Every structure is written in C-alpha cells, then in structure tokens.
Amino acid sequence: MRPPTIIGVFPVDTHLRTSNLHGTVVSVACAMLWQDGAMTVTPPVAKKVPTERTHHGDTFVDDYEWLRAKDNPEVVEHLTAENAYTDAVTAGQEQLRQDIFNEIKNRTQETDLSVPARKQDWWYYSRTEEGKQYSIHCRVRATDTGDVAKDWTPPEVVPGQAVPGEQILLDGNAEAEGKPFFSVGGIAVSEDGNLLAFSVDNAGDERFTLRIKDLRSGELLPDEIPNVFYGVAFSPDGRQVFYTVVDDSWRPYQVKSHRLGTAVDDDALVYQEDDVAMWTGFDLSADRTQLLIGIGCSEYSEYRVLDLRNQDAGLTTLIPRSERVLYEAEPLTIDSRLHYLLTHDRGAKNSMVSLVGAEQFERPLTEQQWLTVVEHDDAVRVHGATVTATHVLVSVRKDTTMRVQILPREGLGTSSQHAPIEPSFEEDLYTCTLAGAEFEAPMIRLSYISYFTPPRIYDYLLDGGELTLRKETPVRGGYRSEEYVAERQWATAADGTQIPLSVLRRRDLTDDGTNPAVIYAYGSYEISMDPGFSISRLSLLDRGVMFVVAHIRGGGEMGRTWYEDGKKLAKKNTFTDFVDATTHIAESGWVDRNRIAAIGGSAGGLLMGAVVNLAPEKYRAVIAQVPFVDALTTILDPELPLSALEWEEWGNPITDPEVYRYMKEYTPYENVKATTYPRIAAVTSFNDTRVLYVEPAKWVAKLREVTTGSEPIVLKTEMDGGHGGASGRYEQWKDVAWDYAFAADALGATAPLTRTAGVAG
C-alpha cells in the first residue's frame, strides 16, 4: 500500500515539479496542497514496467528495472523529483544540518599541513587552507649534514605561515576550478625529483586522466592518457610511467607502460588479466628494482614480477594461482642472493611470513624450501610485510587492534633471527599502521589514532627503538578527549558467538535507559572497522547519542575465520549479528530501545536493507549510504560493473542454484514486504560505478509501494558525485551533516547537551 502523505510546514520557495513525459505521469514530486497553514507533500511514484528475471527455475518480476537506463530522460526526471521530495520532507532539518556543518568546520583546523616526509633530496607534504576545498601538494629541499638524526628530522612548518623554499607540485583547488567534481587517483614523483605524474577524475566515475608535469619548469608535458584507473608509478630512470586500465565492467585488468614523449597508442601492454573474477594491480618493490603485479581475489592470488633493470627478460610468475595460495610478495637481497618475503596463507589461515629464495619458484610448490619469519598464530592476523635496507616491517592484527612489528633483517629466517619489536601505546582501542618507510631511511613513520585521540604521526628510530611524536592533528573548539569514553562490550549472537562492540559516549551520560543510539557496521570483504577519530561524530555524541560500532562477522576484526563466517553461504551471520548487537544495546540499561538508528554504506548499505527487513521494529531510522541493496540483480549480470568480482564474496548465483536460493532469501530488494518500516534515507550518487544509483532508486520505490507505516522513505541522489559522494571537503562535510541530521532528528536528539560541572572545560 502507499504510505500516507507527509504533512508539514515548508518554505514557500521549495522546488516542486510534476513531470509528464509522452503523456505518462512518471513522477509526481512534492505535489502540494495547503490545508490550514500546512502543506501536504506527496512522494514521487515511479511507473511500473514489469521485467521478468528467471534463473534456476525461479522467476522474479521486477517492476522498477527500467530505472537502470541512465540516459533515459524519464530516469533523470524521476531522480530529480525524488530529490525535490527529499528536500521538502527534510526541510525542517535544515538548521540542524547547518549547525552540524558549522560544528565540523569550527572544530577543524582548516589551514593545516601534514608532517613532511623525505624522499631523496626533498621533503614532501600536503596542506590545506581555510576556505579552500582541496589539498595542495608541496615540497621543500632537504639538506645533508652527515648527522643522520638531524638530516631525517622533518623541517619545522607552521600552519598558515609561508614555508621558505616551498614548491607547489599540485594545487587541487586550481585543478578543480570550473569542474563539477575533482578527485586525484594517483600521484608520484620520479626518483630524480624532476617529474610529477598525477591523475584526475572530473566526473566521479573513477576514470582518471593521467598527466605529467616537469617540476623544473612547471609546465605540463604533452603526454595525456585518458581512462586510467587508480595508481601510477615511474620507472627508476623516470622515462616510463606505469598505470592500470579497467575493462567495460570497471575491473582493473591491464597494466601498461607509457614511455614519455611517445603516443599513447604506442603504450606497451605489460600484463592483461582475462579472468573476469580476478583483480589486477601493481606496485614498485621497496628497493625500486621490480614491478610487482598482483592478480587475485579474496581467496587466492598470483604475482608476476618484472625486473626493471632488465625488462626485456619479461615477467616471471612466483606462485601460480592454480596452487590456490593467497599471498603477497616483496623482494629483498640477502648475501647477494635474491629472495622474496611472502605473506601467505599456505597452511596458515591467519597468514604468516616466510622467506623464499627466488630460485625456489622454479620447482614444484611441494618441493620448495621456505623459511619461517613470522609463525602462524590463531589469535593474530598477519596483513602484510615490507622491508627497508635494514629491517622487516610486519602489519598484524591482535585483539582486534592493528599494530606494526619490527625485526632486523640480520639472521632472517634462521635460528639467530631476532624477536620482533612492537611499539606500545597507552590506549586499549587504537589503530597503528605504517605511514612511510623509505628504503634507505634510518627510521620509519607510524600513524596512530583512536576513537578520541586525533591522528598522530610518530617517527620510530629503527636502531634505537626511539618513538618521537611529530604531530597530533589539532582539534579546535575546546575539544577535550577526557570528556568522552570508548569501551569494548560483547554482544551474544543467536549461535553463541561473542560479537565485539565499540561503544562511544559522552562521559557525563547516565545509564538511565533514556539515551538515543546510532549503530554502525560494515561486515564484508574482511574489512575491519578499526578505531578512528571523527570530528563529525562528536556532533552526535554531544547531542547525547551513543555511537556503537558493531564488529560483525564478514569483517576482519577477529581474524580470517571471522571473515569466512560472514561470506557466501554464511552471509546471513552478518545480518543477524547486527540485529543481535542492536538487541544487546537496547537491553544494556543505557539506551531507549525506541530511539535507535542504524547507519551503513555500500556493502554496509546492503546490511541496512537486510536488517530493516529482518527487524524493522528495532530501528527508529535507517540511513543507507550508496547501498548495495539490489545485489542479486547485479551479481547475476557479469556485464555490470564489478559484478563478476563479487562472486568470491557472495558466491556465484549464475552457476550455483544453492547460492541463488540463499542470496534471494536475504537480498534487500527481493525481500521488501508489507510491514511497518522505520524512517529510511537512501543516499546515492548518479555517477557511482561501484554501487549504481539504480539499486537504491528501485529499493525506495518498492519500499514506498508496500510499507504499512507512515514514516517517510526518501532518496537523495548526488548528481555530480561518485561512490564517496560529492568532492571537496566542505561538500563532504555537508553530506555527513545531512546524514547525521536525519538520524538526530528521528531520535529526538537535535540540541547539544549542556556540559556537566567538573567534566566540561
């Protein structure tokens, strides 16, 4: 049934339109009548064009598949009408949105810069300026005095003050001028420091144009390469640029080499991957001697390596994909012999690190000799390893927390190998990652962040183990971390599994059962929702909202098994975990069970659609950001962007009837039903290539058609944005403010709390 019309008071100049194309009413957006000083707002009605989809003997009738025709003027009219309806329904939240935007802006030090990082003869950094949307990439000359500590200490730079000798490499604000969208896909400087390669997207579709800039003259070279994907790298001699290309389904499948000064049509194809279920990418080795081409999915991989000093020798395969080993490789030379450091899952579900001589790969895998560097541990997930000239650096996850372990290369893989050292920190819930490791540098750079500690940059001296804080990102507006609390709680799933939750709140909240809450999760692709600082999240916390991050199965917080227990034919665990986490919070004694909202994006948007079908009564509002809510339709069509790559995560419903049946039981669009749905906002972007706008557009149309409730269900489409929404930091702040205002308004948490004496400062 159709939901009742929304009645409210709106500005007289609210944009309204009625679209009638070819004699058919496609959308009736915000048709209004004034009644006793109030205005009724009627949502758009998408026409029905039944389309049958038949697989494995099952036929599904889709009334709204016609919305996929992006170039159809009726589709654009409908999305425009949806935006007008959304604007009208949420007009009363405008002041709240503006307040939250201002809070984000006022807490952000808009004129700021990163800690300079040294590469060869230069210190590189980026900075932002108040009133400007985009970063400015810069550098200053480094000096060598012979004092290692002094030479690797970054120069003192002060936000807002001119840096002597500064050279601007790329000003995003100048590049974005007059463009509807701006995003940088890759940026690299040649080893000699003379050339800059950068790629730019002006549509939001993640297809970039690659340009080369001569940093000596400031002039752009005539070389211009369209339609490249993320990532760019120079060869060590600076004469070549490596880049990736996507196929028609947006899958990166080619690695190419452009020789400067030649025609783009003459670019050499270094590698092409024809398996539609495999993703291709590349990187330079830490010692800059090899091009490492990684081909893989989430279950196994393959590395092809190119010796950059002898490219005519062609590519060499390390472990072929037929062995079904998931691994990463990094070359290193020990006693003049080439070896590879492998992070792999061979006999090690959580992965381990081994050292393998290059000659071993000429033998069958079962005959190769591998030396253990980091042993497998059921409680520690190994995520990767890299090297410097003197040390090995390993990224691990232990007790849900990302850490960096460091061990000398001396004695590597032998009985004389040193035990790894792990920098320690005071907080329990934090994230520590490697932020930079120049091959010849005497120190590495670490990034540290927690829920209430803003980003910090440390330099760690490899020989002495000294940890030096270089910067903590400032937060304005009187922010004090001690006014907030982050704690770990555990929810019990229906099958007894303990689900970790990160529960964030103001310290002065009381456990009286009256507080509102927002629950956020992702739960797919082994991606972990690690502790991180968020200025925008403070606006919810300061309105008395408890913010809960649910680390549900399908993510990677608890190791590889945690991921495998939330994918393919175990995917439903992801959704029931979120519902069980909600139940835990509702029964915690802190939260009013009638004041809970849920937020998730992309695959987390699929999560939102699934849980609102499973337990709509548990949520006052749901915000689904670029939601993957029509997953079955997408994955059934290998011609759609990235759909074949999804088979490893969800299974292949094209060939496997059991996967088809299982997916159809949970995919949001197929399972919309006649029930009382909560207030829902679906937020999407017209040019998104990862989750097409049509998915939330169809979902909203179907929800409105069958809901038995009276809550508004709205679709907000950014017509110039991509998967991450609009470009530019101010526009992104507005997007966040919109989402948070929608949630806060639904929860009745629109006004900031007063500070409790003794806590506020």
mmCIF file of C-alpha atoms in Angstrom, residues 381-656:
data_model
loop_
_atom_site.group_PDB
_atom_site.id
_atom_site.type_symbol
_atom_site.label_atom_id
_atom_site.label_comp_id
_atom_site.label_asym_id
_atom_site.label_seq_id
_atom_site.Cartn_x
_atom_site.Cartn_y
_atom_site.Cartn_z
ATOM 1 C CA ARG A 381 46.055 -11.978 11.717
ATOM 2 C CA VAL A 382 49.092 -11.100 9.583
ATOM 3 C CA HIS A 383 48.162 -8.490 6.971
ATOM 4 C CA GLY A 384 51.418 -7.825 5.153
ATOM 5 C CA ALA A 385 55.142 -7.224 5.272
ATOM 6 C CA THR A 386 57.592 -4.852 3.659
ATOM 7 C CA VAL A 387 61.279 -4.125 4.023
ATOM 8 C CA THR A 388 63.839 -1.396 4.402
ATOM 9 C CA ALA A 389 67.564 -1.803 3.814
ATOM 10 C CA THR A 390 67.962 -2.997 7.418
ATOM 11 C CA HIS A 391 64.598 -4.184 8.754
ATOM 12 C CA VAL A 392 61.404 -6.099 8.054
ATOM 13 C CA LEU A 393 58.112 -4.402 8.960
ATOM 14 C CA VAL A 394 55.032 -6.548 9.556
ATOM 15 C CA SER A 395 51.424 -5.364 9.914
ATOM 16 C CA VAL A 396 49.367 -7.555 12.230
ATOM 17 C CA ARG A 397 46.003 -7.508 13.952
ATOM 18 C CA LYS A 398 45.924 -8.737 17.540
ATOM 19 C CA ASP A 399 42.990 -8.400 19.948
ATOM 20 C CA THR A 400 41.120 -6.657 17.080
ATOM 21 C CA THR A 401 43.810 -3.926 17.005
ATOM 22 C CA MET A 402 46.151 -3.095 14.113
ATOM 23 C CA ARG A 403 49.839 -2.973 15.109
ATOM 24 C CA VAL A 404 53.255 -2.832 13.488
ATOM 25 C CA GLN A 405 56.006 -5.298 14.340
ATOM 26 C CA ILE A 406 59.673 -4.619 13.527
ATOM 27 C CA LEU A 407 62.572 -7.036 13.236
ATOM 28 C CA PRO A 408 66.095 -6.694 11.825
ATOM 29 C CA ARG A 409 66.969 -8.383 8.561
ATOM 30 C CA GLU A 410 70.064 -9.852 10.205
ATOM 31 C CA GLY A 411 69.602 -13.597 10.698
ATOM 32 C CA LEU A 412 66.210 -13.534 8.994
ATOM 33 C CA GLY A 413 64.612 -16.968 8.787
ATOM 34 C CA THR A 414 67.369 -18.652 10.832
ATOM 35 C CA SER A 415 67.793 -19.662 14.458
ATOM 36 C CA SER A 416 69.626 -16.377 15.079
ATOM 37 C CA GLN A 417 66.656 -14.283 13.954
ATOM 38 C CA HIS A 418 65.739 -11.517 16.376
ATOM 39 C CA ALA A 419 62.333 -11.423 18.039
ATOM 40 C CA PRO A 420 60.002 -8.745 16.633
ATOM 41 C CA ILE A 421 59.605 -5.461 18.497
ATOM 42 C CA GLU A 422 56.218 -3.805 18.711
ATOM 43 C CA PRO A 423 55.855 -0.123 19.690
ATOM 44 C CA SER A 424 53.411 0.093 22.590
ATOM 45 C CA PHE A 425 50.761 2.681 23.381
ATOM 46 C CA GLU A 426 48.640 3.516 26.422
ATOM 47 C CA GLU A 427 45.136 3.061 24.996
ATOM 48 C CA ASP A 428 43.424 -0.295 24.529
ATOM 49 C CA LEU A 429 41.370 0.582 21.434
ATOM 50 C CA TYR A 430 43.604 2.160 18.821
ATOM 51 C CA THR A 431 44.945 1.731 15.300
ATOM 52 C CA CYS A 432 48.670 1.812 14.477
ATOM 53 C CA THR A 433 49.747 1.482 10.857
ATOM 54 C CA LEU A 434 52.855 2.034 8.790
ATOM 55 C CA ALA A 435 52.694 5.504 7.242
ATOM 56 C CA GLY A 436 56.030 5.558 5.458
ATOM 57 C CA ALA A 437 59.227 3.553 5.102
ATOM 58 C CA GLU A 438 61.870 4.876 2.719
ATOM 59 C CA PHE A 439 64.202 2.027 1.851
ATOM 60 C CA GLU A 440 67.442 3.690 2.992
ATOM 61 C CA ALA A 441 65.953 5.714 5.857
ATOM 62 C CA PRO A 442 67.144 5.130 9.440
ATOM 63 C CA MET A 443 63.574 5.498 10.710
ATOM 64 C CA ILE A 444 60.031 4.607 9.754
ATOM 65 C CA ARG A 445 56.868 6.616 10.128
ATOM 66 C CA LEU A 446 53.864 5.351 12.070
ATOM 67 C CA SER A 447 50.298 6.587 12.085
ATOM 68 C CA TYR A 448 48.390 6.331 15.356
ATOM 69 C CA ILE A 449 44.735 7.070 16.002
ATOM 70 C CA SER A 450 41.983 6.091 18.412
ATOM 71 C CA TYR A 451 38.322 6.920 18.848
ATOM 72 C CA PHE A 452 39.141 10.035 20.864
ATOM 73 C CA THR A 453 42.803 10.670 20.061
ATOM 74 C CA PRO A 454 43.147 12.677 16.840
ATOM 75 C CA PRO A 455 45.621 11.349 14.242
ATOM 76 C CA ARG A 456 49.216 11.301 15.418
ATOM 77 C CA ILE A 457 52.373 10.861 13.390
ATOM 78 C CA TYR A 458 55.375 9.216 15.026
ATOM 79 C CA ASP A 459 58.874 8.578 13.733
ATOM 80 C CA TYR A 460 60.399 5.359 15.018
ATOM 81 C CA LEU A 461 64.204 5.045 15.016
ATOM 82 C CA LEU A 462 64.972 1.563 13.744
ATOM 83 C CA ASP A 463 68.256 1.050 15.542
ATOM 84 C CA GLY A 464 67.447 2.619 18.891
ATOM 85 C CA GLY A 465 63.725 1.979 19.093
ATOM 86 C CA GLU A 466 63.035 5.613 19.981
ATOM 87 C CA LEU A 467 59.484 6.791 19.267
ATOM 88 C CA THR A 468 59.177 10.519 18.502
ATOM 89 C CA LEU A 469 55.821 12.275 18.204
ATOM 90 C CA ARG A 470 55.946 14.590 15.196
ATOM 91 C CA LYS A 471 52.368 15.817 15.209
ATOM 92 C CA GLU A 472 48.906 15.381 16.658
ATOM 93 C CA THR A 473 46.205 16.794 14.414
ATOM 94 C CA PRO A 474 44.723 19.762 16.285
ATOM 95 C CA VAL A 475 41.020 19.881 17.093
ATOM 96 C CA ARG A 476 39.573 23.300 17.719
ATOM 97 C CA GLY A 477 36.520 24.382 19.659
ATOM 98 C CA GLY A 478 37.724 23.364 23.113
ATOM 99 C CA TYR A 479 37.797 19.633 22.422
ATOM 100 C CA ARG A 480 38.905 17.531 25.396
ATOM 101 C CA SER A 481 39.301 13.786 24.932
ATOM 102 C CA GLU A 482 38.641 13.123 28.636
ATOM 103 C CA GLU A 483 35.030 14.206 28.155
ATOM 104 C CA TYR A 484 34.352 11.023 26.167
ATOM 105 C CA VAL A 485 34.566 7.288 26.777
ATOM 106 C CA ALA A 486 35.299 4.402 24.405
ATOM 107 C CA GLU A 487 34.778 0.911 25.768
ATOM 108 C CA ARG A 488 34.577 -2.640 24.499
ATOM 109 C CA GLN A 489 31.385 -4.597 25.016
ATOM 110 C CA TRP A 490 30.425 -8.048 23.744
ATOM 111 C CA ALA A 491 27.044 -8.990 22.315
ATOM 112 C CA THR A 492 25.954 -12.617 22.166
ATOM 113 C CA ALA A 493 24.787 -13.857 18.772
ATOM 114 C CA ALA A 494 21.993 -16.390 18.422
ATOM 115 C CA ASP A 495 24.587 -19.155 17.868
ATOM 116 C CA GLY A 496 26.553 -18.108 20.970
ATOM 117 C CA THR A 497 29.298 -16.217 19.131
ATOM 118 C CA GLN A 498 30.614 -13.186 21.025
ATOM 119 C CA ILE A 499 30.464 -10.060 18.849
ATOM 120 C CA PRO A 500 32.818 -7.212 19.811
ATOM 121 C CA LEU A 501 31.272 -3.761 20.016
ATOM 122 C CA SER A 502 32.994 -0.404 20.378
ATOM 123 C CA VAL A 503 30.677 1.785 22.426
ATOM 124 C CA LEU A 504 31.346 5.534 22.355
ATOM 125 C CA ARG A 505 29.607 8.109 24.532
ATOM 126 C CA ARG A 506 29.895 11.322 26.444
ATOM 127 C CA ARG A 507 31.366 10.648 29.884
ATOM 128 C CA ASP A 508 28.545 12.568 31.570
ATOM 129 C CA LEU A 509 25.762 10.356 30.187
ATOM 130 C CA THR A 510 23.922 8.301 32.778
ATOM 131 C CA ASP A 511 22.774 4.694 32.427
ATOM 132 C CA ASP A 512 19.098 5.508 32.911
ATOM 133 C CA GLY A 513 17.771 3.825 29.767
ATOM 134 C CA THR A 514 16.776 7.076 28.068
ATOM 135 C CA ASN A 515 19.704 7.725 25.722
ATOM 136 C CA PRO A 516 19.448 7.544 21.926
ATOM 137 C CA ALA A 517 21.945 5.445 19.974
ATOM 138 C CA VAL A 518 23.336 5.059 16.469
ATOM 139 C CA ILE A 519 24.713 1.656 15.456
ATOM 140 C CA TYR A 520 27.175 1.490 12.568
ATOM 141 C CA ALA A 521 28.731 -1.522 10.821
ATOM 142 C CA TYR A 522 30.083 -2.794 7.512
ATOM 143 C CA GLY A 523 30.727 -6.539 7.744
ATOM 144 C CA SER A 524 32.084 -7.594 4.351
ATOM 145 C CA TYR A 525 35.257 -8.226 2.337
ATOM 146 C CA GLU A 526 37.320 -8.808 5.527
ATOM 147 C CA ILE A 527 37.339 -5.034 6.016
ATOM 148 C CA SER A 528 37.671 -4.035 9.648
ATOM 149 C CA MET A 529 36.060 -1.014 11.253
ATOM 150 C CA ASP A 530 39.169 -0.003 13.181
ATOM 151 C CA PRO A 531 39.251 2.664 15.880
ATOM 152 C CA GLY A 532 39.484 6.070 14.274
ATOM 153 C CA PHE A 533 38.900 9.664 15.249
ATOM 154 C CA SER A 534 35.976 11.539 13.738
ATOM 155 C CA ILE A 535 35.289 15.225 14.238
ATOM 156 C CA SER A 536 31.824 14.876 12.715
ATOM 157 C CA ARG A 537 30.893 12.063 15.100
ATOM 158 C CA LEU A 538 31.379 14.461 18.029
ATOM 159 C CA SER A 539 28.249 16.292 16.876
ATOM 160 C CA LEU A 540 26.177 13.191 17.590
ATOM 161 C CA LEU A 541 27.926 12.405 20.852
ATOM 162 C CA ASP A 542 27.438 15.963 22.073
ATOM 163 C CA ARG A 543 23.714 15.568 21.479
ATOM 164 C CA GLY A 544 23.674 12.666 23.881
ATOM 165 C CA VAL A 545 23.747 9.979 21.192
ATOM 166 C CA MET A 546 25.699 6.834 21.993
ATOM 167 C CA PHE A 547 27.637 5.688 18.923
ATOM 168 C CA VAL A 548 28.175 1.954 18.586
ATOM 169 C CA VAL A 549 30.475 0.264 16.073
ATOM 170 C CA ALA A 550 29.432 -3.373 15.683
ATOM 171 C CA HIS A 551 32.359 -5.556 14.561
ATOM 172 C CA ILE A 552 30.168 -8.203 12.966
ATOM 173 C CA ARG A 553 31.181 -11.328 11.067
ATOM 174 C CA GLY A 554 32.173 -10.751 7.473
ATOM 175 C CA GLY A 555 34.679 -8.139 8.580
ATOM 176 C CA GLY A 556 38.242 -8.892 9.599
ATOM 177 C CA GLU A 557 38.401 -7.749 13.214
ATOM 178 C CA MET A 558 38.756 -11.252 14.670
ATOM 179 C CA GLY A 559 40.873 -12.926 12.005
ATOM 180 C CA ARG A 560 40.286 -14.870 8.821
ATOM 181 C CA THR A 561 37.691 -17.211 10.308
ATOM 182 C CA TRP A 562 35.629 -14.176 11.359
ATOM 183 C CA TYR A 563 35.527 -13.144 7.707
ATOM 184 C CA GLU A 564 34.772 -16.610 6.351
ATOM 185 C CA ASP A 565 31.903 -16.997 8.816
ATOM 186 C CA GLY A 566 30.225 -13.970 7.210
ATOM 187 C CA LYS A 567 30.551 -14.621 3.476
ATOM 188 C CA LYS A 568 28.943 -16.793 0.796
ATOM 189 C CA LEU A 569 26.617 -19.374 2.377
ATOM 190 C CA ALA A 570 27.335 -17.969 5.842
ATOM 191 C CA LYS A 571 26.473 -14.393 4.882
ATOM 192 C CA LYS A 572 23.315 -14.260 6.976
ATOM 193 C CA ASN A 573 25.529 -14.233 10.088
ATOM 194 C CA THR A 574 26.470 -10.667 9.161
ATOM 195 C CA PHE A 575 22.876 -9.521 9.326
ATOM 196 C CA THR A 576 21.798 -11.465 12.401
ATOM 197 C CA ASP A 577 24.951 -10.305 14.215
ATOM 198 C CA PHE A 578 23.888 -6.701 13.646
ATOM 199 C CA VAL A 579 20.367 -7.395 14.915
ATOM 200 C CA ASP A 580 21.786 -9.190 17.963
ATOM 201 C CA ALA A 581 24.150 -6.258 18.573
ATOM 202 C CA THR A 582 21.145 -3.947 18.458
ATOM 203 C CA THR A 583 19.321 -6.127 20.982
ATOM 204 C CA HIS A 584 22.354 -6.023 23.283
ATOM 205 C CA ILE A 585 22.473 -2.219 23.153
ATOM 206 C CA ALA A 586 18.706 -1.942 23.627
ATOM 207 C CA GLU A 587 18.953 -4.098 26.758
ATOM 208 C CA SER A 588 22.148 -2.513 28.108
ATOM 209 C CA GLY A 589 20.364 -0.171 30.514
ATOM 210 C CA TRP A 590 21.848 2.844 28.743
ATOM 211 C CA VAL A 591 19.623 3.154 25.692
ATOM 212 C CA ASP A 592 15.956 3.764 24.967
ATOM 213 C CA ARG A 593 15.045 0.860 22.666
ATOM 214 C CA ASN A 594 12.708 3.172 20.765
ATOM 215 C CA ARG A 595 15.497 5.626 19.969
ATOM 216 C CA ILE A 596 17.965 3.553 17.934
ATOM 217 C CA ALA A 597 19.120 4.428 14.414
ATOM 218 C CA ALA A 598 21.331 2.401 12.082
ATOM 219 C CA ILE A 599 23.865 3.626 9.517
ATOM 220 C CA GLY A 600 25.847 1.708 6.907
ATOM 221 C CA GLY A 601 27.296 2.300 3.468
ATOM 222 C CA SER A 602 27.974 0.297 0.293
ATOM 223 C CA ALA A 603 28.067 -3.363 1.452
ATOM 224 C CA GLY A 604 27.083 -1.853 4.801
ATOM 225 C CA GLY A 605 24.109 -0.424 2.916
ATOM 226 C CA LEU A 606 23.143 -3.954 1.919
ATOM 227 C CA LEU A 607 23.385 -4.709 5.628
ATOM 228 C CA MET A 608 20.961 -1.860 6.325
ATOM 229 C CA GLY A 609 18.488 -3.205 3.790
ATOM 230 C CA ALA A 610 18.744 -6.727 5.156
ATOM 231 C CA VAL A 611 18.288 -5.814 8.841
ATOM 232 C CA VAL A 612 15.384 -3.487 8.143
ATOM 233 C CA ASN A 613 13.630 -6.465 6.545
ATOM 234 C CA LEU A 614 14.616 -8.764 9.420
ATOM 235 C CA ALA A 615 13.772 -6.471 12.333
ATOM 236 C CA PRO A 616 12.215 -3.173 11.223
ATOM 237 C CA GLU A 617 10.716 -2.643 14.681
ATOM 238 C CA LYS A 618 14.162 -2.254 16.273
ATOM 239 C CA TYR A 619 15.070 0.960 14.434
ATOM 240 C CA ARG A 620 13.662 4.455 14.579
ATOM 241 C CA ALA A 621 15.584 5.414 11.454
ATOM 242 C CA VAL A 622 17.965 3.885 8.935
ATOM 243 C CA ILE A 623 20.483 5.706 6.744
ATOM 244 C CA ALA A 624 21.751 3.570 3.854
ATOM 245 C CA GLN A 625 24.684 5.222 2.086
ATOM 246 C CA VAL A 626 25.334 4.161 -1.541
ATOM 247 C CA PRO A 627 23.606 0.900 -0.588
ATOM 248 C CA PHE A 628 24.202 -2.399 -2.393
ATOM 249 C CA VAL A 629 20.535 -3.330 -1.947
ATOM 250 C CA ASP A 630 19.900 -4.961 -5.333
ATOM 251 C CA ALA A 631 22.876 -7.280 -5.044
ATOM 252 C CA LEU A 632 21.328 -10.328 -6.671
ATOM 253 C CA THR A 633 20.347 -8.493 -9.856
ATOM 254 C CA THR A 634 23.837 -7.031 -10.088
ATOM 255 C CA ILE A 635 25.763 -10.219 -9.455
ATOM 256 C CA LEU A 636 23.586 -12.184 -11.876
ATOM 257 C CA ASP A 637 24.775 -9.930 -14.706
ATOM 258 C CA PRO A 638 28.555 -10.274 -15.291
ATOM 259 C CA GLU A 639 28.411 -7.333 -17.705
ATOM 260 C CA LEU A 640 27.529 -4.907 -14.933
ATOM 261 C CA PRO A 641 30.397 -3.032 -13.258
ATOM 262 C CA LEU A 642 32.463 -5.241 -10.953
ATOM 263 C CA SER A 643 29.735 -7.889 -10.648
ATOM 264 C CA ALA A 644 31.947 -10.880 -11.507
ATOM 265 C CA LEU A 645 34.388 -9.818 -8.819
ATOM 266 C CA GLU A 646 31.588 -10.228 -6.279
ATOM 267 C CA TRP A 647 31.331 -13.996 -6.777
ATOM 268 C CA GLU A 648 34.177 -14.623 -4.329
ATOM 269 C CA GLU A 649 32.325 -12.704 -1.612
ATOM 270 C CA TRP A 650 28.718 -13.779 -2.087
ATOM 271 C CA GLY A 651 29.033 -16.863 -4.283
ATOM 272 C CA ASN A 652 28.061 -17.251 -7.936
ATOM 273 C CA PRO A 653 24.268 -17.349 -8.270
ATOM 274 C CA ILE A 654 24.549 -17.758 -12.043
ATOM 275 C CA THR A 655 26.001 -21.251 -11.876
ATOM 276 C CA ASP A 656 25.051 -22.391 -8.379
#
